[in-house]
Tab-separated table of C-alpha atoms in Angstrom:
chain	number	residue	atom	x	y	z
A	7	UNK	CA	58.809	27.058	28.290
A	8	UNK	CA	58.645	23.098	27.493
A	9	UNK	CA	55.409	21.231	28.710
A	10	UNK	CA	55.593	17.524	29.323
A	11	UNK	CA	51.753	15.973	29.629
A	12	UNK	CA	51.117	12.986	31.490
A	13	UNK	CA	48.572	10.595	33.213
A	14	UNK	CA	46.294	9.564	30.719
A	15	UNK	CA	45.025	6.018	30.412
A	16	UNK	CA	41.797	3.897	30.206
A	17	UNK	CA	38.995	4.041	32.329
A	18	UNK	CA	35.419	3.309	33.259
A	19	UNK	CA	32.534	5.577	32.642
A	20	UNK	CA	32.015	7.282	35.907
A	21	UNK	CA	35.821	6.808	36.420
A	22	UNK	CA	38.569	9.020	37.252
A	23	UNK	CA	41.617	10.197	36.149
A	24	UNK	CA	44.353	13.165	36.938
A	25	UNK	CA	46.694	14.449	34.231
A	26	UNK	CA	49.737	16.505	35.046
A	27	UNK	CA	51.394	19.179	32.738
A	28	UNK	CA	55.036	19.822	33.920
A	29	UNK	CA	57.098	22.711	32.902
A	30	UNK	CA	60.807	21.328	32.105
A	31	UNK	CA	62.750	24.726	33.174
A	32	UNK	CA	60.776	27.492	34.528
A	33	UNK	CA	57.832	27.949	36.533
A	34	UNK	CA	54.132	28.791	35.165
A	35	UNK	CA	53.764	31.557	37.289
A	36	UNK	CA	53.960	34.251	34.138
A	37	UNK	CA	51.694	32.211	32.009
A	38	UNK	CA	48.175	31.322	31.705
A	39	UNK	CA	47.980	27.120	31.532
A	40	UNK	CA	45.063	25.525	29.697
A	41	UNK	CA	44.142	21.918	28.915
A	42	UNK	CA	42.838	20.973	25.252
A	43	UNK	CA	41.300	17.811	23.905
A	44	UNK	CA	40.865	16.631	20.488
A	45	UNK	CA	38.957	13.339	19.691
A	46	UNK	CA	39.227	11.408	16.263
A	47	UNK	CA	37.668	13.278	13.668
A	48	UNK	CA	37.293	16.423	15.698
A	49	UNK	CA	38.609	20.043	16.451
A	50	UNK	CA	40.851	20.556	19.223
A	51	UNK	CA	38.703	21.977	21.837
A	52	UNK	CA	39.432	23.814	25.244
A	53	UNK	CA	38.878	22.252	28.480
A	54	UNK	CA	39.765	24.537	31.068
A	55	UNK	CA	42.393	27.114	32.172
A	56	UNK	CA	44.100	28.390	35.343
A	57	UNK	CA	46.346	31.624	35.961
A	58	UNK	CA	47.572	33.726	38.835
A	59	UNK	CA	47.921	37.044	39.133
A	60	UNK	CA	48.146	39.560	42.386
A	61	UNK	CA	48.078	36.743	44.524
A	62	UNK	CA	44.808	35.143	43.272
A	63	UNK	CA	44.192	31.759	41.015
A	64	UNK	CA	41.622	31.739	38.377
A	65	UNK	CA	40.368	29.051	37.056
A	66	UNK	CA	38.097	28.508	34.292
A	67	UNK	CA	36.273	25.537	32.334
A	68	UNK	CA	34.452	24.637	29.446
A	69	UNK	CA	30.621	23.775	29.914
A	70	UNK	CA	30.873	20.285	29.206
A	71	UNK	CA	33.208	19.604	31.929
A	72	UNK	CA	32.351	22.053	34.641
A	73	UNK	CA	31.619	20.453	38.115
A	74	UNK	CA	33.361	17.278	37.195
A	75	UNK	CA	36.958	18.520	36.082
A	76	UNK	CA	39.124	20.527	38.358
A	77	UNK	CA	42.384	22.529	37.253
A	78	UNK	CA	45.190	23.046	40.116
A	79	UNK	CA	48.601	24.061	40.270
A	80	UNK	CA	51.318	22.801	42.516
A	81	UNK	CA	55.168	22.505	42.747
A	82	UNK	CA	56.348	26.037	43.036
A	83	UNK	CA	53.662	26.346	39.853
A	84	UNK	CA	55.992	23.910	37.541
A	85	UNK	CA	53.089	21.496	37.367
A	86	UNK	CA	49.542	22.107	36.624
A	87	UNK	CA	46.822	19.011	37.178
A	88	UNK	CA	43.714	18.332	35.492
A	89	UNK	CA	41.612	16.079	37.773
A	90	UNK	CA	38.904	14.318	35.628
A	91	UNK	CA	35.975	12.618	37.548
A	92	UNK	CA	32.728	11.023	36.440
A	93	UNK	CA	34.309	10.525	33.083
A	94	UNK	CA	31.855	10.100	30.223
A	95	UNK	CA	32.285	8.407	26.892
A	96	UNK	CA	32.689	11.710	24.892
A	97	UNK	CA	35.507	12.877	27.298
A	98	UNK	CA	37.772	10.185	25.384
A	99	UNK	CA	40.370	12.101	23.679
A	100	UNK	CA	44.224	13.241	23.433
A	101	UNK	CA	44.735	16.048	26.057
A	102	UNK	CA	47.210	18.368	25.323
A	103	UNK	CA	48.276	20.985	27.804
A	104	UNK	CA	49.369	24.565	26.766
A	105	UNK	CA	50.984	27.667	28.099
A	106	UNK	CA	49.865	31.345	27.250
A	107	UNK	CA	51.859	34.273	28.306
A	108	UNK	CA	50.395	36.741	30.176
A	109	UNK	CA	48.772	35.423	32.687
A	110	UNK	CA	45.102	36.046	31.383
A	111	UNK	CA	43.305	32.965	30.392
A	112	UNK	CA	42.062	32.352	26.982
A	113	UNK	CA	40.125	29.986	25.064
A	114	UNK	CA	41.741	30.068	21.417
A	115	UNK	CA	44.284	27.651	20.190
A	116	UNK	CA	46.336	30.321	18.849
A	117	UNK	CA	46.755	32.264	21.945
A	118	UNK	CA	48.812	29.542	23.536
A	119	UNK	CA	52.433	29.465	22.259
A	120	UNK	CA	53.727	26.236	24.127
A	121	UNK	CA	52.351	22.897	24.096
A	122	UNK	CA	52.967	19.351	25.147
A	123	UNK	CA	52.890	16.244	23.257
A	124	UNK	CA	49.321	15.210	24.511
A	125	UNK	CA	48.098	12.138	26.491
A	126	UNK	CA	45.496	10.072	25.753
A	127	UNK	CA	42.387	9.253	27.746
A	128	UNK	CA	40.224	6.558	26.676
A	129	UNK	CA	36.996	5.662	28.482
A	130	UNK	CA	35.484	2.710	27.818
A	131	UNK	CA	33.523	-0.116	29.298
C-alpha cells in the first residue's frame, strides 16, 4: 500500500495541527497504521497506532503524546489522522505514517512495511 502524509507546518507551542495519511489505492482496513517521528539527530520513534478488527477500533499512544494526540481513521479507512494538540517544542520532527499488515498495532519500525514520505512539523515561538 502506498501512503501519502500531509498536514505538517509551523505552529507555536501550545498550538494544534492535524496530520493526514492517505492510502493511494486500497483502504487501510487490513493494516495497522502508525505514526512515527524523527527529530534531527535522534532516532525515529513510534508515536501512535490504530487498528480495527472484529468491529472494534484500537488506538495506542506513546507516553510522551498520550492525552495530547489523537489518532483516528476516516474515508472508508483510506485516511488516518493524527490530531496533535498542546504541541511542545519537543514535538518538532518529521512525522511519518506507516502501515503494517495484520491489524495488530506494533511499535517497532521493522514491523511496518509501507511508509509515507514524511511531513515536517515545526514548533517554534
